[in-house]
Amino acid sequence: MIRAIYPGSFDPVTLGHLDIIKRASQTVDELIVGVLNNGGKTPLFSIDERVSMLLEVTEGLSNVKVLSFSGLLVDFARQMEANIVVRGLRAISDFEYELQMAQTNHKLNPQVDTMFLATSLDYSYLSSTIVKEVAFFHGDISEFVPGPVVAKVQEKVLAADEE
Ligand code: ADP
């Protein structure tokens, strides 16, 4: 039984994330999307909102679970009995940080190895940050995030406009 964790902030989930989720879920028995509840960053969406959007967009994927976690990824991996961490690589700029994280996690828990999936060409420019920037200037984000997420981001933008 190969169980993997795909961790991230997913603030919000993009089509790039969903592409990695679909491809990773085809190569393992169970994929847990781990939504990081990190007190350090101030996210646009609460942890519950991020989890619920991920649940909605992964509904058709029977071996994908969505859970939130806080603290160290290796502790969450141990708790879930998962030995693989999945991360997406978009560009060389991702590489340095990702390599450092992968090596640190392996040092902290030698049973955990990180596997990288190269982003699809269609989504290599895409990040949650870019989506939020475009949305806050009322740009069209329908090609960046799954359908149900478009409206959720727009609601946040409207609420911010009203403030
Ligand atoms: P984090 O804050 O941990 O980087 P993100 O939610 O931004 O969390 O990203 C989670 C993972 O998804 C990371 O491995 C990131 O490299 C990957 N990722 C983000 N956007 C894309 C994309 N467009 N294509 C492929 N992978 C991506």
JSON list of C-alpha atoms and ligand atoms in Angstrom, two decimals:
[
{"chain": "A", "resi": 1, "resn": "MET", "atom": "CA", "xyz": [0.00, 0.00, 0.00]},
{"chain": "A", "resi": 2, "resn": "ILE", "atom": "CA", "xyz": [1.71, 3.21, -1.15]},
{"chain": "A", "resi": 3, "resn": "ARG", "atom": "CA", "xyz": [0.34, 6.29, 0.55]},
{"chain": "A", "resi": 4, "resn": "ALA", "atom": "CA", "xyz": [1.62, 9.76, -0.36]},
{"chain": "A", "resi": 5, "resn": "ILE", "atom": "CA", "xyz": [1.05, 13.26, 0.93]},
{"chain": "A", "resi": 6, "resn": "TYR", "atom": "CA", "xyz": [0.80, 16.30, -1.31]},
{"chain": "A", "resi": 7, "resn": "PRO", "atom": "CA", "xyz": [1.29, 19.23, 1.06]},
{"chain": "A", "resi": 8, "resn": "GLY", "atom": "CA", "xyz": [0.74, 22.90, 0.37]},
{"chain": "A", "resi": 9, "resn": "SER", "atom": "CA", "xyz": [-1.08, 26.07, 1.27]},
{"chain": "A", "resi": 10, "resn": "PHE", "atom": "CA", "xyz": [-3.62, 25.81, -1.57]},
{"chain": "A", "resi": 11, "resn": "ASP", "atom": "CA", "xyz": [-4.73, 29.40, -1.04]},
{"chain": "A", "resi": 12, "resn": "PRO", "atom": "CA", "xyz": [-6.63, 28.79, -3.31]},
{"chain": "A", "resi": 13, "resn": "VAL", "atom": "CA", "xyz": [-6.25, 25.49, -5.20]},
{"chain": "A", "resi": 14, "resn": "THR", "atom": "CA", "xyz": [-5.31, 26.16, -8.85]},
{"chain": "A", "resi": 15, "resn": "LEU", "atom": "CA", "xyz": [-5.54, 24.10, -12.03]},
{"chain": "A", "resi": 16, "resn": "GLY", "atom": "CA", "xyz": [-1.79, 23.50, -11.60]},
{"chain": "A", "resi": 17, "resn": "HIS", "atom": "CA", "xyz": [-2.37, 21.90, -8.20]},
{"chain": "A", "resi": 18, "resn": "LEU", "atom": "CA", "xyz": [-5.28, 19.86, -9.54]},
{"chain": "A", "resi": 19, "resn": "ASP", "atom": "CA", "xyz": [-3.12, 18.58, -12.39]},
{"chain": "A", "resi": 20, "resn": "ILE", "atom": "CA", "xyz": [-0.49, 17.38, -9.89]},
{"chain": "A", "resi": 21, "resn": "ILE", "atom": "CA", "xyz": [-3.22, 15.80, -7.71]},
{"chain": "A", "resi": 22, "resn": "LYS", "atom": "CA", "xyz": [-4.67, 13.88, -10.67]},
{"chain": "A", "resi": 23, "resn": "ARG", "atom": "CA", "xyz": [-1.31, 12.67, -11.94]},
{"chain": "A", "resi": 24, "resn": "ALA", "atom": "CA", "xyz": [0.04, 11.75, -8.49]},
{"chain": "A", "resi": 25, "resn": "SER", "atom": "CA", "xyz": [-3.15, 9.90, -7.58]},
{"chain": "A", "resi": 26, "resn": "GLN", "atom": "CA", "xyz": [-2.66, 7.66, -10.62]},
{"chain": "A", "resi": 27, "resn": "THR", "atom": "CA", "xyz": [0.74, 6.53, -9.39]},
{"chain": "A", "resi": 28, "resn": "VAL", "atom": "CA", "xyz": [0.01, 5.77, -5.72]},
{"chain": "A", "resi": 29, "resn": "ASP", "atom": "CA", "xyz": [-2.66, 3.81, -3.88]},
{"chain": "A", "resi": 30, "resn": "GLU", "atom": "CA", "xyz": [-3.77, 6.73, -1.75]},
{"chain": "A", "resi": 31, "resn": "LEU", "atom": "CA", "xyz": [-2.99, 10.42, -1.99]},
{"chain": "A", "resi": 32, "resn": "ILE", "atom": "CA", "xyz": [-3.58, 12.69, 0.98]},
{"chain": "A", "resi": 33, "resn": "VAL", "atom": "CA", "xyz": [-3.74, 16.36, 0.09]},
{"chain": "A", "resi": 34, "resn": "GLY", "atom": "CA", "xyz": [-2.37, 18.01, 3.24]},
{"chain": "A", "resi": 35, "resn": "VAL", "atom": "CA", "xyz": [-3.51, 21.60, 3.67]},
{"chain": "A", "resi": 36, "resn": "LEU", "atom": "CA", "xyz": [-1.03, 23.46, 5.81]},
{"chain": "A", "resi": 37, "resn": "ASN", "atom": "CA", "xyz": [-2.53, 25.41, 8.66]},
{"chain": "A", "resi": 38, "resn": "ASN", "atom": "CA", "xyz": [0.42, 27.70, 9.08]},
{"chain": "A", "resi": 39, "resn": "GLY", "atom": "CA", "xyz": [0.01, 30.51, 11.58]},
{"chain": "A", "resi": 40, "resn": "GLY", "atom": "CA", "xyz": [2.89, 32.42, 9.96]},
{"chain": "A", "resi": 41, "resn": "LYS", "atom": "CA", "xyz": [1.18, 33.46, 6.74]},
{"chain": "A", "resi": 42, "resn": "THR", "atom": "CA", "xyz": [-2.12, 35.30, 6.58]},
{"chain": "A", "resi": 43, "resn": "PRO", "atom": "CA", "xyz": [-4.07, 33.40, 3.97]},
{"chain": "A", "resi": 44, "resn": "LEU", "atom": "CA", "xyz": [-6.95, 34.75, 1.85]},
{"chain": "A", "resi": 45, "resn": "PHE", "atom": "CA", "xyz": [-9.01, 31.65, 2.66]},
{"chain": "A", "resi": 46, "resn": "SER", "atom": "CA", "xyz": [-9.39, 30.06, 6.08]},
{"chain": "A", "resi": 47, "resn": "ILE", "atom": "CA", "xyz": [-8.20, 26.51, 6.56]},
{"chain": "A", "resi": 48, "resn": "ASP", "atom": "CA", "xyz": [-11.79, 25.22, 6.44]},
{"chain": "A", "resi": 49, "resn": "GLU", "atom": "CA", "xyz": [-12.49, 27.09, 3.20]},
{"chain": "A", "resi": 50, "resn": "ARG", "atom": "CA", "xyz": [-9.33, 25.72, 1.58]},
{"chain": "A", "resi": 51, "resn": "VAL", "atom": "CA", "xyz": [-10.14, 22.17, 2.65]},
{"chain": "A", "resi": 52, "resn": "SER", "atom": "CA", "xyz": [-13.73, 22.46, 1.44]},
{"chain": "A", "resi": 53, "resn": "MET", "atom": "CA", "xyz": [-12.69, 23.80, -2.00]},
{"chain": "A", "resi": 54, "resn": "LEU", "atom": "CA", "xyz": [-10.22, 20.92, -2.36]},
{"chain": "A", "resi": 55, "resn": "LEU", "atom": "CA", "xyz": [-12.88, 18.40, -1.32]},
{"chain": "A", "resi": 56, "resn": "GLU", "atom": "CA", "xyz": [-15.22, 19.80, -3.95]},
{"chain": "A", "resi": 57, "resn": "VAL", "atom": "CA", "xyz": [-12.72, 19.72, -6.82]},
{"chain": "A", "resi": 58, "resn": "THR", "atom": "CA", "xyz": [-11.35, 16.25, -5.99]},
{"chain": "A", "resi": 59, "resn": "GLU", "atom": "CA", "xyz": [-14.78, 14.67, -5.48]},
{"chain": "A", "resi": 60, "resn": "GLY", "atom": "CA", "xyz": [-14.42, 12.33, -8.46]},
{"chain": "A", "resi": 61, "resn": "LEU", "atom": "CA", "xyz": [-11.00, 11.01, -7.41]},
{"chain": "A", "resi": 62, "resn": "SER", "atom": "CA", "xyz": [-11.72, 8.00, -5.23]},
{"chain": "A", "resi": 63, "resn": "ASN", "atom": "CA", "xyz": [-8.21, 7.53, -3.77]},
{"chain": "A", "resi": 64, "resn": "VAL", "atom": "CA", "xyz": [-7.70, 11.18, -2.82]},
{"chain": "A", "resi": 65, "resn": "LYS", "atom": "CA", "xyz": [-8.29, 12.43, 0.73]},
{"chain": "A", "resi": 66, "resn": "VAL", "atom": "CA", "xyz": [-8.08, 16.02, 1.92]},
{"chain": "A", "resi": 67, "resn": "LEU", "atom": "CA", "xyz": [-6.92, 16.81, 5.46]},
{"chain": "A", "resi": 68, "resn": "SER", "atom": "CA", "xyz": [-5.48, 19.83, 7.20]},
{"chain": "A", "resi": 69, "resn": "PHE", "atom": "CA", "xyz": [-2.35, 19.70, 9.31]},
{"chain": "A", "resi": 70, "resn": "SER", "atom": "CA", "xyz": [-0.15, 21.96, 11.33]},
{"chain": "A", "resi": 71, "resn": "GLY", "atom": "CA", "xyz": [3.39, 21.50, 12.56]},
{"chain": "A", "resi": 72, "resn": "LEU", "atom": "CA", "xyz": [6.06, 19.50, 10.84]},
{"chain": "A", "resi": 73, "resn": "LEU", "atom": "CA", "xyz": [5.23, 17.71, 7.60]},
{"chain": "A", "resi": 74, "resn": "VAL", "atom": "CA", "xyz": [7.30, 14.68, 8.67]},
{"chain": "A", "resi": 75, "resn": "ASP", "atom": "CA", "xyz": [5.22, 14.32, 11.83]},
{"chain": "A", "resi": 76, "resn": "PHE", "atom": "CA", "xyz": [2.02, 14.45, 9.77]},
{"chain": "A", "resi": 77, "resn": "ALA", "atom": "CA", "xyz": [3.52, 11.86, 7.39]},
{"chain": "A", "resi": 78, "resn": "ARG", "atom": "CA", "xyz": [4.36, 9.57, 10.30]},
{"chain": "A", "resi": 79, "resn": "GLN", "atom": "CA", "xyz": [0.88, 9.97, 11.74]},
{"chain": "A", "resi": 80, "resn": "MET", "atom": "CA", "xyz": [-0.70, 9.14, 8.36]},
{"chain": "A", "resi": 81, "resn": "GLU", "atom": "CA", "xyz": [1.76, 6.26, 7.74]},
{"chain": "A", "resi": 82, "resn": "ALA", "atom": "CA", "xyz": [2.82, 7.86, 4.47]},
{"chain": "A", "resi": 83, "resn": "ASN", "atom": "CA", "xyz": [6.39, 7.56, 3.21]},
{"chain": "A", "resi": 84, "resn": "ILE", "atom": "CA", "xyz": [6.15, 9.71, 0.11]},
{"chain": "A", "resi": 85, "resn": "VAL", "atom": "CA", "xyz": [5.80, 13.45, -0.19]},
{"chain": "A", "resi": 86, "resn": "VAL", "atom": "CA", "xyz": [4.72, 14.78, -3.58]},
{"chain": "A", "resi": 87, "resn": "ARG", "atom": "CA", "xyz": [5.70, 18.25, -4.72]},
{"chain": "A", "resi": 88, "resn": "GLY", "atom": "CA", "xyz": [5.28, 20.03, -8.03]},
{"chain": "A", "resi": 89, "resn": "LEU", "atom": "CA", "xyz": [8.17, 21.74, -9.77]},
{"chain": "A", "resi": 90, "resn": "ARG", "atom": "CA", "xyz": [7.34, 24.65, -12.03]},
{"chain": "A", "resi": 91, "resn": "ALA", "atom": "CA", "xyz": [10.64, 26.30, -12.77]},
{"chain": "A", "resi": 92, "resn": "ILE", "atom": "CA", "xyz": [14.26, 26.35, -11.74]},
{"chain": "A", "resi": 93, "resn": "SER", "atom": "CA", "xyz": [13.30, 29.00, -9.19]},
{"chain": "A", "resi": 94, "resn": "ASP", "atom": "CA", "xyz": [11.29, 26.37, -7.26]},
{"chain": "A", "resi": 95, "resn": "PHE", "atom": "CA", "xyz": [14.21, 23.98, -7.25]},
{"chain": "A", "resi": 96, "resn": "GLU", "atom": "CA", "xyz": [16.52, 25.38, -4.61]},
{"chain": "A", "resi": 97, "resn": "TYR", "atom": "CA", "xyz": [13.85, 25.67, -1.92]},
{"chain": "A", "resi": 98, "resn": "GLU", "atom": "CA", "xyz": [12.27, 22.34, -2.80]},
{"chain": "A", "resi": 99, "resn": "LEU", "atom": "CA", "xyz": [15.59, 20.51, -2.67]},
{"chain": "A", "resi": 100, "resn": "GLN", "atom": "CA", "xyz": [16.36, 22.04, 0.72]},
{"chain": "A", "resi": 101, "resn": "MET", "atom": "CA", "xyz": [12.93, 21.05, 2.07]},
{"chain": "A", "resi": 102, "resn": "ALA", "atom": "CA", "xyz": [13.19, 17.52, 0.67]},
{"chain": "A", "resi": 103, "resn": "GLN", "atom": "CA", "xyz": [16.64, 17.01, 2.19]},
{"chain": "A", "resi": 104, "resn": "THR", "atom": "CA", "xyz": [15.57, 18.47, 5.54]},
{"chain": "A", "resi": 105, "resn": "ASN", "atom": "CA", "xyz": [12.50, 16.26, 5.68]},
{"chain": "A", "resi": 106, "resn": "HIS", "atom": "CA", "xyz": [14.54, 13.20, 4.80]},
{"chain": "A", "resi": 107, "resn": "LYS", "atom": "CA", "xyz": [17.01, 14.07, 7.55]},
{"chain": "A", "resi": 108, "resn": "LEU", "atom": "CA", "xyz": [14.18, 14.51, 10.07]},
{"chain": "A", "resi": 109, "resn": "ASN", "atom": "CA", "xyz": [12.53, 11.28, 9.02]},
{"chain": "A", "resi": 110, "resn": "PRO", "atom": "CA", "xyz": [14.65, 8.97, 6.83]},
{"chain": "A", "resi": 111, "resn": "GLN", "atom": "CA", "xyz": [11.57, 6.96, 5.94]},
{"chain": "A", "resi": 112, "resn": "VAL", "atom": "CA", "xyz": [10.12, 9.92, 4.07]},
{"chain": "A", "resi": 113, "resn": "ASP", "atom": "CA", "xyz": [11.20, 10.60, 0.49]},
{"chain": "A", "resi": 114, "resn": "THR", "atom": "CA", "xyz": [10.03, 13.42, -1.74]},
{"chain": "A", "resi": 115, "resn": "MET", "atom": "CA", "xyz": [8.96, 12.86, -5.32]},
{"chain": "A", "resi": 116, "resn": "PHE", "atom": "CA", "xyz": [8.72, 15.73, -7.76]},
{"chain": "A", "resi": 117, "resn": "LEU", "atom": "CA", "xyz": [6.31, 15.98, -10.62]},
{"chain": "A", "resi": 118, "resn": "ALA", "atom": "CA", "xyz": [7.13, 18.44, -13.37]},
{"chain": "A", "resi": 119, "resn": "THR", "atom": "CA", "xyz": [4.28, 20.82, -13.98]},
{"chain": "A", "resi": 120, "resn": "SER", "atom": "CA", "xyz": [2.38, 20.52, -17.25]},
{"chain": "A", "resi": 121, "resn": "LEU", "atom": "CA", "xyz": [3.45, 23.19, -19.74]},
{"chain": "A", "resi": 122, "resn": "ASP", "atom": "CA", "xyz": [-0.07, 24.64, -19.56]},
{"chain": "A", "resi": 123, "resn": "TYR", "atom": "CA", "xyz": [0.33, 25.56, -15.91]},
{"chain": "A", "resi": 124, "resn": "SER", "atom": "CA", "xyz": [4.01, 26.30, -15.43]},
{"chain": "A", "resi": 125, "resn": "TYR", "atom": "CA", "xyz": [3.39, 30.04, -14.91]},
{"chain": "A", "resi": 126, "resn": "LEU", "atom": "CA", "xyz": [0.55, 29.52, -12.46]},
{"chain": "A", "resi": 127, "resn": "SER", "atom": "CA", "xyz": [0.62, 30.15, -8.72]},
{"chain": "A", "resi": 128, "resn": "SER", "atom": "CA", "xyz": [-1.98, 30.93, -6.05]},
{"chain": "A", "resi": 129, "resn": "THR", "atom": "CA", "xyz": [-0.30, 34.32, -5.61]},
{"chain": "A", "resi": 130, "resn": "ILE", "atom": "CA", "xyz": [-0.73, 35.22, -9.30]},
{"chain": "A", "resi": 131, "resn": "VAL", "atom": "CA", "xyz": [-4.38, 34.15, -9.16]},
{"chain": "A", "resi": 132, "resn": "LYS", "atom": "CA", "xyz": [-5.01, 36.48, -6.20]},
{"chain": "A", "resi": 133, "resn": "GLU", "atom": "CA", "xyz": [-3.22, 39.37, -7.87]},
{"chain": "A", "resi": 134, "resn": "VAL", "atom": "CA", "xyz": [-5.24, 39.03, -11.08]},
{"chain": "A", "resi": 135, "resn": "ALA", "atom": "CA", "xyz": [-8.50, 38.63, -9.14]},
{"chain": "A", "resi": 136, "resn": "PHE", "atom": "CA", "xyz": [-7.92, 41.71, -6.98]},
{"chain": "A", "resi": 137, "resn": "PHE", "atom": "CA", "xyz": [-7.63, 43.78, -10.17]},
{"chain": "A", "resi": 138, "resn": "HIS", "atom": "CA", "xyz": [-10.84, 42.15, -11.46]},
{"chain": "A", "resi": 139, "resn": "GLY", "atom": "CA", "xyz": [-9.09, 40.08, -14.12]},
{"chain": "A", "resi": 140, "resn": "ASP", "atom": "CA", "xyz": [-10.51, 36.83, -15.46]},
{"chain": "A", "resi": 141, "resn": "ILE", "atom": "CA", "xyz": [-9.22, 33.85, -13.43]},
{"chain": "A", "resi": 142, "resn": "SER", "atom": "CA", "xyz": [-11.40, 31.19, -15.05]},
{"chain": "A", "resi": 143, "resn": "GLU", "atom": "CA", "xyz": [-8.42, 29.66, -16.85]},
{"chain": "A", "resi": 144, "resn": "PHE", "atom": "CA", "xyz": [-6.38, 29.50, -13.65]},
{"chain": "A", "resi": 145, "resn": "VAL", "atom": "CA", "xyz": [-8.61, 27.83, -11.06]},
{"chain": "A", "resi": 146, "resn": "PRO", "atom": "CA", "xyz": [-11.31, 25.11, -11.14]},
{"chain": "A", "resi": 147, "resn": "GLY", "atom": "CA", "xyz": [-14.85, 26.39, -11.86]},
{"chain": "A", "resi": 148, "resn": "PRO", "atom": "CA", "xyz": [-16.22, 26.27, -8.29]},
{"chain": "A", "resi": 149, "resn": "VAL", "atom": "CA", "xyz": [-13.18, 28.19, -7.03]},
{"chain": "A", "resi": 150, "resn": "VAL", "atom": "CA", "xyz": [-13.69, 31.16, -9.41]},
{"chain": "A", "resi": 151, "resn": "ALA", "atom": "CA", "xyz": [-16.80, 32.35, -7.57]},
{"chain": "A", "resi": 152, "resn": "LYS", "atom": "CA", "xyz": [-15.23, 31.82, -4.16]},
{"chain": "A", "resi": 153, "resn": "VAL", "atom": "CA", "xyz": [-12.25, 34.03, -5.05]},
{"chain": "A", "resi": 154, "resn": "GLN", "atom": "CA", "xyz": [-14.56, 36.66, -6.53]},
{"chain": "A", "resi": 155, "resn": "GLU", "atom": "CA", "xyz": [-16.58, 36.74, -3.29]},
{"chain": "A", "resi": 156, "resn": "LYS", "atom": "CA", "xyz": [-13.40, 37.50, -1.35]},
{"chain": "A", "resi": 157, "resn": "VAL", "atom": "CA", "xyz": [-12.49, 40.28, -3.79]},
{"chain": "A", "resi": 158, "resn": "LEU", "atom": "CA", "xyz": [-15.96, 41.83, -3.47]},
{"chain": "A", "resi": 159, "resn": "ALA", "atom": "CA", "xyz": [-15.77, 41.68, 0.31]},
{"chain": "A", "resi": 160, "resn": "ALA", "atom": "CA", "xyz": [-12.37, 43.40, 0.21]},
{"chain": "A", "resi": 161, "resn": "ASP", "atom": "CA", "xyz": [-13.71, 46.08, -2.20]},
{"chain": "A", "resi": 162, "resn": "GLU", "atom": "CA", "xyz": [-16.50, 46.85, 0.24]},
{"chain": "A", "resi": 163, "resn": "GLU", "atom": "CA", "xyz": [-14.16, 47.36, 3.16]},
{"chain": "B", "resi": 1, "resn": "ADP", "atom": "P1", "xyz": [3.50, 26.05, -0.64]},
{"chain": "B", "resi": 1, "resn": "ADP", "atom": "O1", "xyz": [3.13, 27.28, 0.11]},
{"chain": "B", "resi": 1, "resn": "ADP", "atom": "O2", "xyz": [3.85, 24.88, 0.23]},
{"chain": "B", "resi": 1, "resn": "ADP", "atom": "O3", "xyz": [4.50, 26.24, -1.77]},
{"chain": "B", "resi": 1, "resn": "ADP", "atom": "P2", "xyz": [1.46, 25.90, -2.64]},
{"chain": "B", "resi": 1, "resn": "ADP", "atom": "O4", "xyz": [0.02, 25.72, -2.37]},
{"chain": "B", "resi": 1, "resn": "ADP", "atom": "O5", "xyz": [1.87, 27.21, -3.25]},
{"chain": "B", "resi": 1, "resn": "ADP", "atom": "O6", "xyz": [2.15, 25.61, -1.27]},
{"chain": "B", "resi": 1, "resn": "ADP", "atom": "O7", "xyz": [2.00, 24.75, -3.58]},
{"chain": "B", "resi": 1, "resn": "ADP", "atom": "C1", "xyz": [1.93, 23.42, -3.20]},
{"chain": "B", "resi": 1, "resn": "ADP", "atom": "C2", "xyz": [2.74, 22.57, -4.17]},
{"chain": "B", "resi": 1, "resn": "ADP", "atom": "O8", "xyz": [2.20, 22.66, -5.47]},
{"chain": "B", "resi": 1, "resn": "ADP", "atom": "C3", "xyz": [4.21, 22.96, -4.32]},
{"chain": "B", "resi": 1, "resn": "ADP", "atom": "O9", "xyz": [4.97, 21.78, -4.51]},
{"chain": "B", "resi": 1, "resn": "ADP", "atom": "C4", "xyz": [4.23, 23.76, -5.59]},
{"chain": "B", "resi": 1, "resn": "ADP", "atom": "O10", "xyz": [5.51, 23.72, -6.22]},
{"chain": "B", "resi": 1, "resn": "ADP", "atom": "C5", "xyz": [3.19, 23.03, -6.40]},
{"chain": "B", "resi": 1, "resn": "ADP", "atom": "N1", "xyz": [2.58, 23.88, -7.41]},
{"chain": "B", "resi": 1, "resn": "ADP", "atom": "C6", "xyz": [2.05, 25.09, -7.25]},
{"chain": "B", "resi": 1, "resn": "ADP", "atom": "N2", "xyz": [1.58, 25.58, -8.43]},
{"chain": "B", "resi": 1, "resn": "ADP", "atom": "C7", "xyz": [1.85, 24.63, -9.36]},
{"chain": "B", "resi": 1, "resn": "ADP", "atom": "C8", "xyz": [1.65, 24.54, -10.76]},
{"chain": "B", "resi": 1, "resn": "ADP", "atom": "N3", "xyz": [1.11, 25.53, -11.44]},
{"chain": "B", "resi": 1, "resn": "ADP", "atom": "N4", "xyz": [2.05, 23.41, -11.39]},
{"chain": "B", "resi": 1, "resn": "ADP", "atom": "C9", "xyz": [2.64, 22.43, -10.68]},
{"chain": "B", "resi": 1, "resn": "ADP", "atom": "N5", "xyz": [2.87, 22.46, -9.36]},
{"chain": "B", "resi": 1, "resn": "ADP", "atom": "C10", "xyz": [2.50, 23.54, -8.70]}
]
